[in-house]
PDB file of C-alpha atoms and ligand atoms in Angstrom:
ATOM      1  CA  UNK A 138      91.555  99.450  86.919  1.00  0.00           C
ATOM      2  CA  UNK A 139      91.398  96.143  88.723  1.00  0.00           C
ATOM      3  CA  UNK A 140      89.958  95.740  92.174  1.00  0.00           C
ATOM      4  CA  UNK A 141      93.274  94.377  93.338  1.00  0.00           C
ATOM      5  CA  UNK A 142      93.572  93.069  96.861  1.00  0.00           C
ATOM      6  CA  UNK A 143      95.185  95.470  99.240  1.00  0.00           C
ATOM      7  CA  UNK A 144      98.561  94.305 100.463  1.00  0.00           C
ATOM      8  CA  UNK A 145      99.440  93.911 104.102  1.00  0.00           C
ATOM      9  CA  UNK A 146     101.081  97.103 105.368  1.00  0.00           C
ATOM     10  CA  UNK A 147     104.661  96.925 106.590  1.00  0.00           C
ATOM     11  CA  UNK A 148     105.504  97.607 110.249  1.00  0.00           C
ATOM     12  CA  UNK A 149     106.939 101.003 109.401  1.00  0.00           C
ATOM     13  CA  UNK A 150     103.739 102.073 107.728  1.00  0.00           C
ATOM     14  CA  UNK A 151     101.721 101.017 110.705  1.00  0.00           C
ATOM     15  CA  UNK A 152     104.021 103.214 112.771  1.00  0.00           C
ATOM     16  CA  UNK A 153     103.564 106.081 110.370  1.00  0.00           C
ATOM     17  CA  UNK A 154      99.832 105.615 110.623  1.00  0.00           C
ATOM     18  CA  UNK A 155     100.121 105.790 114.408  1.00  0.00           C
ATOM     19  CA  UNK A 156     102.377 108.843 114.279  1.00  0.00           C
ATOM     20  CA  UNK A 157      99.994 110.611 111.943  1.00  0.00           C
ATOM     21  CA  UNK A 158      97.128 109.741 114.187  1.00  0.00           C
ATOM     22  CA  UNK A 159      98.905 111.336 117.113  1.00  0.00           C
ATOM     23  CA  UNK A 160      99.721 114.421 115.077  1.00  0.00           C
ATOM     24  CA  UNK A 161      96.084 114.553 114.050  1.00  0.00           C
ATOM     25  CA  UNK A 162      97.164 115.255 110.526  1.00  0.00           C
ATOM     26  CA  UNK A 163      97.071 113.213 107.375  1.00  0.00           C
ATOM     27  CA  UNK A 164      97.362 114.452 103.856  1.00  0.00           C
ATOM     28  CA  UNK A 165      98.404 112.598 100.750  1.00  0.00           C
ATOM     29  CA  UNK A 166     101.412 114.869 100.485  1.00  0.00           C
ATOM     30  CA  UNK A 167     102.310 114.298 104.128  1.00  0.00           C
ATOM     31  CA  UNK A 168     102.133 110.538 103.651  1.00  0.00           C
ATOM     32  CA  UNK A 169     104.516 110.803 100.739  1.00  0.00           C
ATOM     33  CA  UNK A 170     106.894 112.965 102.773  1.00  0.00           C
ATOM     34  CA  UNK A 171     106.784 110.768 105.867  1.00  0.00           C
ATOM     35  CA  UNK A 172     107.478 107.633 103.889  1.00  0.00           C
ATOM     36  CA  UNK A 173     110.250 109.524 102.113  1.00  0.00           C
ATOM     37  CA  UNK A 174     109.092 107.943  98.902  1.00  0.00           C
ATOM     38  CA  UNK A 175     107.834 108.981  95.564  1.00  0.00           C
ATOM     39  CA  UNK A 176     104.031 108.624  95.647  1.00  0.00           C
ATOM     40  CA  UNK A 177     104.078 108.051  91.894  1.00  0.00           C
ATOM     41  CA  UNK A 178     105.949 104.766  92.378  1.00  0.00           C
ATOM     42  CA  UNK A 179     103.304 102.008  92.249  1.00  0.00           C
ATOM     43  CA  UNK A 180     104.486  99.679  95.016  1.00  0.00           C
ATOM     44  CA  UNK A 181     104.919 102.618  97.349  1.00  0.00           C
ATOM     45  CA  UNK A 182     101.437 103.864  96.651  1.00  0.00           C
ATOM     46  CA  UNK A 183     100.043 100.395  97.244  1.00  0.00           C
ATOM     47  CA  UNK A 184     101.698 100.255 100.615  1.00  0.00           C
ATOM     48  CA  UNK A 185     100.594 103.751 101.579  1.00  0.00           C
ATOM     49  CA  UNK A 186      97.096 102.937 100.498  1.00  0.00           C
ATOM     50  CA  UNK A 187      96.949  99.673 102.344  1.00  0.00           C
ATOM     51  CA  UNK A 188      97.922 101.483 105.525  1.00  0.00           C
ATOM     52  CA  UNK A 189      95.286 104.097 104.826  1.00  0.00           C
ATOM     53  CA  UNK A 190      92.630 101.493 104.193  1.00  0.00           C
ATOM     54  CA  UNK A 191      93.057 100.116 107.656  1.00  0.00           C
ATOM     55  CA  UNK A 192      92.363 103.537 108.993  1.00  0.00           C
ATOM     56  CA  UNK A 193      88.936 103.731 110.513  1.00  0.00           C
ATOM     57  CA  UNK A 194      86.668 105.986 108.461  1.00  0.00           C
ATOM     58  CA  UNK A 195      85.039 107.476 111.516  1.00  0.00           C
ATOM     59  CA  UNK A 196      88.373 108.338 113.085  1.00  0.00           C
ATOM     60  CA  UNK A 197      89.470 109.995 109.878  1.00  0.00           C
ATOM     61  CA  UNK A 198      86.288 111.963 109.721  1.00  0.00           C
ATOM     62  CA  UNK A 199      86.785 113.131 113.300  1.00  0.00           C
ATOM     63  CA  UNK A 200      90.323 114.369 112.690  1.00  0.00           C
ATOM     64  CA  UNK A 201      89.765 115.809 109.206  1.00  0.00           C
ATOM     65  CA  UNK A 202      90.736 119.434 109.288  1.00  0.00           C
ATOM     66  CA  UNK A 203      88.319 121.144 106.918  1.00  0.00           C
ATOM     67  CA  UNK A 204      90.593 124.056 106.129  1.00  0.00           C
ATOM     68  CA  UNK A 205      93.792 122.195 105.388  1.00  0.00           C
ATOM     69  CA  UNK A 206      94.644 122.893 101.774  1.00  0.00           C
ATOM     70  CA  UNK A 207      96.032 120.539  99.160  1.00  0.00           C
ATOM     71  CA  UNK A 208      99.207 121.780  97.530  1.00  0.00           C
ATOM     72  CA  UNK A 209      98.665 123.977  94.478  1.00  0.00           C
ATOM     73  CA  UNK A 210     100.986 124.123  91.482  1.00  0.00           C
ATOM     74  CA  UNK A 211     101.784 126.472  88.590  1.00  0.00           C
ATOM     75  CA  UNK A 212     100.795 126.275  84.914  1.00  0.00           C
ATOM     76  CA  UNK A 213     104.335 125.054  84.181  1.00  0.00           C
ATOM     77  CA  UNK A 214     103.786 122.019  86.425  1.00  0.00           C
ATOM     78  CA  UNK A 215     100.727 120.751  84.531  1.00  0.00           C
ATOM     79  CA  UNK A 216     101.219 117.209  83.230  1.00  0.00           C
ATOM     80  CA  UNK A 217     101.177 116.994  79.434  1.00  0.00           C
ATOM     81  CA  UNK A 218      98.966 114.107  78.306  1.00  0.00           C
ATOM     82  CA  UNK A 219      97.114 113.891  81.572  1.00  0.00           C
ATOM     83  CA  UNK A 220      96.111 110.205  81.875  1.00  0.00           C
ATOM     84  CA  UNK A 221      92.581 108.955  81.310  1.00  0.00           C
ATOM     85  CA  UNK A 222      91.283 106.442  83.809  1.00  0.00           C
ATOM     86  CA  UNK A 223      88.007 104.627  84.210  1.00  0.00           C
ATOM     87  CA  UNK A 224      86.734 101.125  84.823  1.00  0.00           C
ATOM     88  CA  UNK A 225      86.655 100.722  81.026  1.00  0.00           C
ATOM     89  CA  UNK A 226      88.896 101.852  78.155  1.00  0.00           C
ATOM     90  CA  UNK A 227      88.877 105.482  77.031  1.00  0.00           C
ATOM     91  CA  UNK A 228      86.896 104.749  73.854  1.00  0.00           C
ATOM     92  CA  UNK A 229      83.985 103.621  76.027  1.00  0.00           C
ATOM     93  CA  UNK A 230      83.730 106.895  77.974  1.00  0.00           C
ATOM     94  CA  UNK A 231      80.072 107.985  77.898  1.00  0.00           C
ATOM     95  CA  UNK A 232      79.238 110.799  75.481  1.00  0.00           C
ATOM     96  CA  UNK A 233      76.686 113.037  77.192  1.00  0.00           C
ATOM     97  CA  UNK A 234      74.834 115.551  75.015  1.00  0.00           C
ATOM     98  CA  UNK A 235      74.765 119.092  76.352  1.00  0.00           C
ATOM     99  CA  UNK A 236      71.335 119.609  74.827  1.00  0.00           C
ATOM    100  CA  UNK A 237      68.721 118.483  77.277  1.00  0.00           C
ATOM    101  CA  UNK A 238      71.274 117.841  80.014  1.00  0.00           C
ATOM    102  CA  UNK A 239      70.186 118.743  83.519  1.00  0.00           C
ATOM    103  CA  UNK A 240      72.000 118.045  86.755  1.00  0.00           C
ATOM    104  CA  UNK A 241      69.369 116.356  88.930  1.00  0.00           C
ATOM    105  CA  UNK A 242      69.240 117.075  92.669  1.00  0.00           C
ATOM    106  CA  UNK A 243      67.592 115.014  95.372  1.00  0.00           C
ATOM    107  CA  UNK A 244      67.666 114.184  99.055  1.00  0.00           C
ATOM    108  CA  UNK A 245      68.210 116.748 101.797  1.00  0.00           C
ATOM    109  CA  UNK A 246      68.212 119.774  99.488  1.00  0.00           C
ATOM    110  CA  UNK A 247      65.833 122.750  99.759  1.00  0.00           C
ATOM    111  CA  UNK A 248      65.878 123.809  96.097  1.00  0.00           C
ATOM    112  CA  UNK A 249      65.695 120.640  94.038  1.00  0.00           C
ATOM    113  CA  UNK A 250      65.286 122.273  90.606  1.00  0.00           C
ATOM    114  CA  UNK A 251      67.685 120.737  88.087  1.00  0.00           C
ATOM    115  CA  UNK A 252      70.538 122.740  86.502  1.00  0.00           C
ATOM    116  CA  UNK A 253      71.621 123.213  82.898  1.00  0.00           C
ATOM    117  CA  UNK A 254      75.306 123.681  82.087  1.00  0.00           C
ATOM    118  CA  UNK A 255      74.546 127.262  81.009  1.00  0.00           C
ATOM    119  CA  UNK A 256      73.166 128.012  84.462  1.00  0.00           C
ATOM    120  CA  UNK A 257      76.188 126.445  86.157  1.00  0.00           C
ATOM    121  CA  UNK A 258      78.566 128.416  83.911  1.00  0.00           C
ATOM    122  CA  UNK A 259      76.763 131.640  84.908  1.00  0.00           C
ATOM    123  CA  UNK A 260      77.762 131.120  88.552  1.00  0.00           C
ATOM    124  CA  UNK A 261      81.112 132.507  89.811  1.00  0.00           C
ATOM    125  CA  UNK A 262      83.904 130.250  88.508  1.00  0.00           C
ATOM    126  CA  UNK A 263      87.296 129.453  89.950  1.00  0.00           C
ATOM    127  CA  UNK A 264      90.170 127.224  88.953  1.00  0.00           C
ATOM    128  CA  UNK A 265      92.883 125.182  90.600  1.00  0.00           C
ATOM    129  CA  UNK A 266      96.082 123.420  89.591  1.00  0.00           C
ATOM    130  CA  UNK A 267      96.435 120.384  91.834  1.00  0.00           C
ATOM    131  CA  UNK A 268      97.736 116.848  91.848  1.00  0.00           C
ATOM    132  CA  UNK A 269      95.397 113.945  91.146  1.00  0.00           C
ATOM    133  CA  UNK A 270      96.549 110.719  92.818  1.00  0.00           C
ATOM    134  CA  UNK A 271      95.156 107.394  91.627  1.00  0.00           C
ATOM    135  CA  UNK A 272      95.105 104.272  93.787  1.00  0.00           C
ATOM    136  CA  UNK A 273      96.567 102.386  90.840  1.00  0.00           C
ATOM    137  CA  UNK A 274      99.879 104.100  91.387  1.00  0.00           C
ATOM    138  CA  UNK A 275     100.104 107.135  89.171  1.00  0.00           C
ATOM    139  CA  UNK A 276      99.638 110.809  89.786  1.00  0.00           C
ATOM    140  CA  UNK A 277      99.414 113.843  87.521  1.00  0.00           C
ATOM    141  CA  UNK A 278      98.942 117.581  87.849  1.00  0.00           C
ATOM    142  CA  UNK A 279      95.951 119.125  86.138  1.00  0.00           C
ATOM    143  CA  UNK A 280      93.963 122.335  86.013  1.00  0.00           C
ATOM    144  CA  UNK A 281      90.245 122.256  86.630  1.00  0.00           C
ATOM    145  CA  UNK A 282      87.763 125.129  86.701  1.00  0.00           C
ATOM    146  CA  UNK A 283      84.184 125.423  87.827  1.00  0.00           C
ATOM    147  CA  UNK A 284      81.914 126.239  90.717  1.00  0.00           C
ATOM    148  CA  UNK A 285      83.170 126.050  94.273  1.00  0.00           C
ATOM    149  CA  UNK A 286      81.112 123.163  95.613  1.00  0.00           C
ATOM    150  CA  UNK A 287      80.401 124.730  99.023  1.00  0.00           C
ATOM    151  CA  UNK A 288      78.900 127.774  97.243  1.00  0.00           C
ATOM    152  CA  UNK A 289      76.714 125.474  95.187  1.00  0.00           C
ATOM    153  CA  UNK A 290      75.546 123.497  98.223  1.00  0.00           C
ATOM    154  CA  UNK A 291      74.504 126.710  99.951  1.00  0.00           C
ATOM    155  CA  UNK A 292      72.813 128.026  96.826  1.00  0.00           C
ATOM    156  CA  UNK A 293      70.638 124.926  96.531  1.00  0.00           C
ATOM    157  CA  UNK A 294      69.970 125.046 100.273  1.00  0.00           C
ATOM    158  CA  UNK A 295      71.498 121.665 100.930  1.00  0.00           C
ATOM    159  CA  UNK A 296      71.352 120.491 104.521  1.00  0.00           C
ATOM    160  CA  UNK A 297      75.057 120.944 105.301  1.00  0.00           C
ATOM    161  CA  UNK A 298      74.571 119.253 108.672  1.00  0.00           C
ATOM    162  CA  UNK A 299      73.863 116.004 106.799  1.00  0.00           C
ATOM    163  CA  UNK A 300      76.642 113.420 106.591  1.00  0.00           C
ATOM    164  CA  UNK A 301      77.154 112.661 102.916  1.00  0.00           C
ATOM    165  CA  UNK A 302      76.912 113.928  99.367  1.00  0.00           C
ATOM    166  CA  UNK A 303      76.479 111.210  96.761  1.00  0.00           C
ATOM    167  CA  UNK A 304      76.970 111.299  92.980  1.00  0.00           C
ATOM    168  CA  UNK A 305      75.497 109.251  90.138  1.00  0.00           C
ATOM    169  CA  UNK A 306      77.336 109.187  86.836  1.00  0.00           C
ATOM    170  CA  UNK A 307      76.423 108.606  83.187  1.00  0.00           C
ATOM    171  CA  UNK A 308      78.529 105.409  83.129  1.00  0.00           C
ATOM    172  CA  UNK A 309      76.769 103.993  86.213  1.00  0.00           C
ATOM    173  CA  UNK A 310      79.786 104.865  88.323  1.00  0.00           C
ATOM    174  CA  UNK A 311      78.911 106.316  91.694  1.00  0.00           C
ATOM    175  CA  UNK A 312      80.748 107.731  94.668  1.00  0.00           C
ATOM    176  CA  UNK A 313      80.165 109.763  97.794  1.00  0.00           C
ATOM    177  CA  UNK A 314      82.027 112.103 100.104  1.00  0.00           C
ATOM    178  CA  UNK A 315      81.638 113.316 103.667  1.00  0.00           C
ATOM    179  CA  UNK A 316      80.099 116.756 104.171  1.00  0.00           C
ATOM    180  CA  UNK A 317      83.325 118.268 105.586  1.00  0.00           C
ATOM    181  CA  UNK A 318      85.088 117.409 102.322  1.00  0.00           C
ATOM    182  CA  UNK A 319      82.123 118.654 100.289  1.00  0.00           C
ATOM    183  CA  UNK A 320      82.486 122.020 102.041  1.00  0.00           C
ATOM    184  CA  UNK A 321      86.290 122.109 101.677  1.00  0.00           C
ATOM    185  CA  UNK A 322      87.300 125.304  99.808  1.00  0.00           C
ATOM    186  CA  UNK A 323      89.185 123.345  97.111  1.00  0.00           C
ATOM    187  CA  UNK A 324      86.322 120.975  96.293  1.00  0.00           C
ATOM    188  CA  UNK A 325      84.861 122.181  93.002  1.00  0.00           C
ATOM    189  CA  UNK A 326      82.194 121.108  90.557  1.00  0.00           C
ATOM    190  CA  UNK A 327      84.538 121.163  87.583  1.00  0.00           C
ATOM    191  CA  UNK A 328      83.217 122.213  84.175  1.00  0.00           C
ATOM    192  CA  UNK A 329      86.597 122.809  82.499  1.00  0.00           C
ATOM    193  CA  UNK A 330      89.988 121.162  82.131  1.00  0.00           C
ATOM    194  CA  UNK A 331      92.917 123.432  81.184  1.00  0.00           C
ATOM    195  CA  UNK A 332      90.433 126.275  80.560  1.00  0.00           C
ATOM    196  CA  UNK A 333      88.496 124.297  77.929  1.00  0.00           C
ATOM    197  CA  UNK A 334      85.089 122.677  78.266  1.00  0.00           C
ATOM    198  CA  UNK A 335      85.696 119.407  80.128  1.00  0.00           C
ATOM    199  CA  UNK A 336      86.469 116.822  77.413  1.00  0.00           C
ATOM    200  CA  UNK A 337      84.511 113.562  77.341  1.00  0.00           C
ATOM    201  CA  UNK A 338      87.451 111.522  78.627  1.00  0.00           C
ATOM    202  CA  UNK A 339      87.868 113.745  81.681  1.00  0.00           C
ATOM    203  CA  UNK A 340      84.195 113.651  82.586  1.00  0.00           C
ATOM    204  CA  UNK A 341      81.888 115.897  80.524  1.00  0.00           C
ATOM    205  CA  UNK A 342      79.466 117.327  81.545  1.00  0.00           C
ATOM    206  CA  UNK A 343      81.076 117.715  84.952  1.00  0.00           C
ATOM    207  CA  UNK A 344      83.399 116.139  87.457  1.00  0.00           C
ATOM    208  CA  UNK A 345      83.767 116.675  91.161  1.00  0.00           C
ATOM    209  CA  UNK A 346      87.346 117.755  91.678  1.00  0.00           C
ATOM    210  CA  UNK A 347      88.435 116.868  95.207  1.00  0.00           C
ATOM    211  CA  UNK A 348      92.199 117.402  95.576  1.00  0.00           C
ATOM    212  CA  UNK A 349      92.148 116.143  99.179  1.00  0.00           C
ATOM    213  CA  UNK A 350      90.941 112.716  98.040  1.00  0.00           C
ATOM    214  CA  UNK A 351      92.209 109.919  95.839  1.00  0.00           C
ATOM    215  CA  UNK A 352      91.201 109.844  92.182  1.00  0.00           C
ATOM    216  CA  UNK A 353      88.379 107.350  92.515  1.00  0.00           C
ATOM    217  CA  UNK A 354      86.563 109.802  94.808  1.00  0.00           C
ATOM    218  CA  UNK A 355      86.503 112.359  91.973  1.00  0.00           C
ATOM    219  CA  UNK A 356      83.405 111.221  90.030  1.00  0.00           C
ATOM    220  CA  UNK A 357      83.263 112.140  86.343  1.00  0.00           C
ATOM    221  CA  UNK A 358      80.184 112.404  84.077  1.00  0.00           C
ATOM    222  CA  UNK A 359      78.014 113.493  87.003  1.00  0.00           C
ATOM    223  CA  UNK A 360      74.302 113.360  86.134  1.00  0.00           C
ATOM    224  CA  UNK A 361      72.755 113.553  89.593  1.00  0.00           C
ATOM    225  CA  UNK A 362      73.717 114.328  93.157  1.00  0.00           C
ATOM    226  CA  UNK A 363      72.010 113.935  96.491  1.00  0.00           C
ATOM    227  CA  UNK A 364      72.503 114.792 100.143  1.00  0.00           C
ATOM    228  CA  UNK A 365      71.854 112.063 102.686  1.00  0.00           C
ATOM    229  CA  UNK A 366      72.545 110.678 106.148  1.00  0.00           C
ATOM    230  CA  UNK A 367      72.467 107.088 104.841  1.00  0.00           C
ATOM    231  CA  UNK A 368      75.925 105.799 103.922  1.00  0.00           C
ATOM    232  CA  UNK A 369      75.946 105.755 100.103  1.00  0.00           C
ATOM    233  CA  UNK A 370      79.205 103.865  99.381  1.00  0.00           C
ATOM    234  CA  UNK A 371      80.546 103.923  95.854  1.00  0.00           C
ATOM    235  CA  UNK A 372      81.715 101.875  92.868  1.00  0.00           C
ATOM    236  CA  UNK A 373      85.222 101.101  94.195  1.00  0.00           C
ATOM    237  CA  UNK A 374      84.316 101.728  97.816  1.00  0.00           C
ATOM    238  CA  UNK A 375      81.842  98.825  97.655  1.00  0.00           C
ATOM    239  CA  UNK A 376      84.656  96.583  96.357  1.00  0.00           C
ATOM    240  CA  UNK A 377      86.847  97.169  99.363  1.00  0.00           C
ATOM    241  CA  UNK A 378      88.620 100.438  98.815  1.00  0.00           C
ATOM    242  CA  UNK A 379      88.724 102.593 101.896  1.00  0.00           C
ATOM    243  CA  UNK A 380      85.739 104.941 101.778  1.00  0.00           C
ATOM    244  CA  UNK A 381      87.450 108.011 103.235  1.00  0.00           C
ATOM    245  CA  UNK A 382      90.592 107.764 101.073  1.00  0.00           C
ATOM    246  CA  UNK A 383      91.837 111.235 101.655  1.00  0.00           C
ATOM    247  CA  UNK A 384      93.103 113.801 104.055  1.00  0.00           C
TER     248      UNK A 384
HETATM  249  N1  LIG B  52      82.229 108.299  86.176  1.00  0.00           N
HETATM  250  C1  LIG B  52      83.447 107.845  86.521  1.00  0.00           C
HETATM  251  N2  LIG B  52      84.219 108.615  87.304  1.00  0.00           N
HETATM  252  C2  LIG B  52      85.444 108.199  87.669  1.00  0.00           C
HETATM  253  C3  LIG B  52      85.940 106.930  87.255  1.00  0.00           C
HETATM  254  C4  LIG B  52      85.109 106.126  86.422  1.00  0.00           C
HETATM  255  O1  LIG B  52      85.454 104.997  86.013  1.00  0.00           O
HETATM  256  N3  LIG B  52      83.864 106.627  86.078  1.00  0.00           N
HETATM  257  N4  LIG B  52      87.214 106.525  87.625  1.00  0.00           N
HETATM  258  C5  LIG B  52      87.830 107.219  88.766  1.00  0.00           C
HETATM  259  C6  LIG B  52      89.266 107.002  88.871  1.00  0.00           C
HETATM  260  S1  LIG B  52      89.775 105.536  89.554  1.00  0.00           S
HETATM  261  C7  LIG B  52      90.170 107.959  88.517  1.00  0.00           C
HETATM  262  S2  LIG B  52      91.847 107.759  88.795  1.00  0.00           S
HETATM  263  C8  LIG B  52      89.734 109.224  87.876  1.00  0.00           C
HETATM  264  C9  LIG B  52      90.444 109.404  86.534  1.00  0.00           C
HETATM  265  O2  LIG B  52      90.154 110.679  86.019  1.00  0.00           O
HETATM  266  P1  LIG B  52      90.818 111.148  84.666  1.00  0.00           P
HETATM  267  O3  LIG B  52      90.326 110.243  83.557  1.00  0.00           O
HETATM  268  O4  LIG B  52      90.378 112.556  84.490  1.00  0.00           O
HETATM  269  O5  LIG B  52      92.299 111.022  84.839  1.00  0.00           O
HETATM  270  O6  LIG B  52      88.336 109.278  87.678  1.00  0.00           O
HETATM  271  C10 LIG B  52      87.578 108.731  88.709  1.00  0.00           C
HETATM  272  N5  LIG B  52      86.191 109.014  88.437  1.00  0.00           N
HETATM  273 MO1  LIG B  53      91.907 105.958  90.147  1.00  0.00          MO
END
């Protein structure tokens, strides 16, 4: 994906932004409904996103409602040939060996011991069928399974009063989310895609599935994570994409 410049928002989108602000509600689905447009249509997504990017991160954080759920779908809705995306072509996706793999933990975490995939698979698992929306103008419905992230954060005694959770990936990608989103019930440390071990292209060994955020805030190939109060940014975030990028 190219770090394309964000377009100027139209007047109507600015108004929508204002209306949403007053309603203290903003979800990707709601944006699509309010604009009356198909969020899968590229130019529309660009315009929605440009309006969202002007949104102040702190304001968004303040009005984020931690229990608002992203829409869930049925097995029949799952997109066949779910797209691959990365800042490189699919053939370059990093191949991480399960043998010897350990998820490394650091920062404001009580229990910093690393985790094997076996250990993560032994924790209670759940799955979700949700829509992934990419800033590049496509969306697709997928099914991911794994560990509810809030459960994991509590298990490792993360300081959940801290501001951010950051992720480092095998391909040098990185991203971060606010703690409210980390604790959202639909945020999961995904180990499977369509009930199979997460394939390389979709982020083996694991991906953070965050249905309340845009695709680029769903890091794949996670090798390490940390909890911090220092703003961590991210690969696309550092190139100008709105950090919050979600609902
Ligand atoms: N490690 C890593 N994670 C990443 C990316 C990437 O390039 N590297 N791209 C992001 C973007 S922009 C999108 S849209 C999704 C694509 O996920 P998919 O390949 O499962 O569709 O992964 C996100 N997470
Ligand atoms: Mo994306």
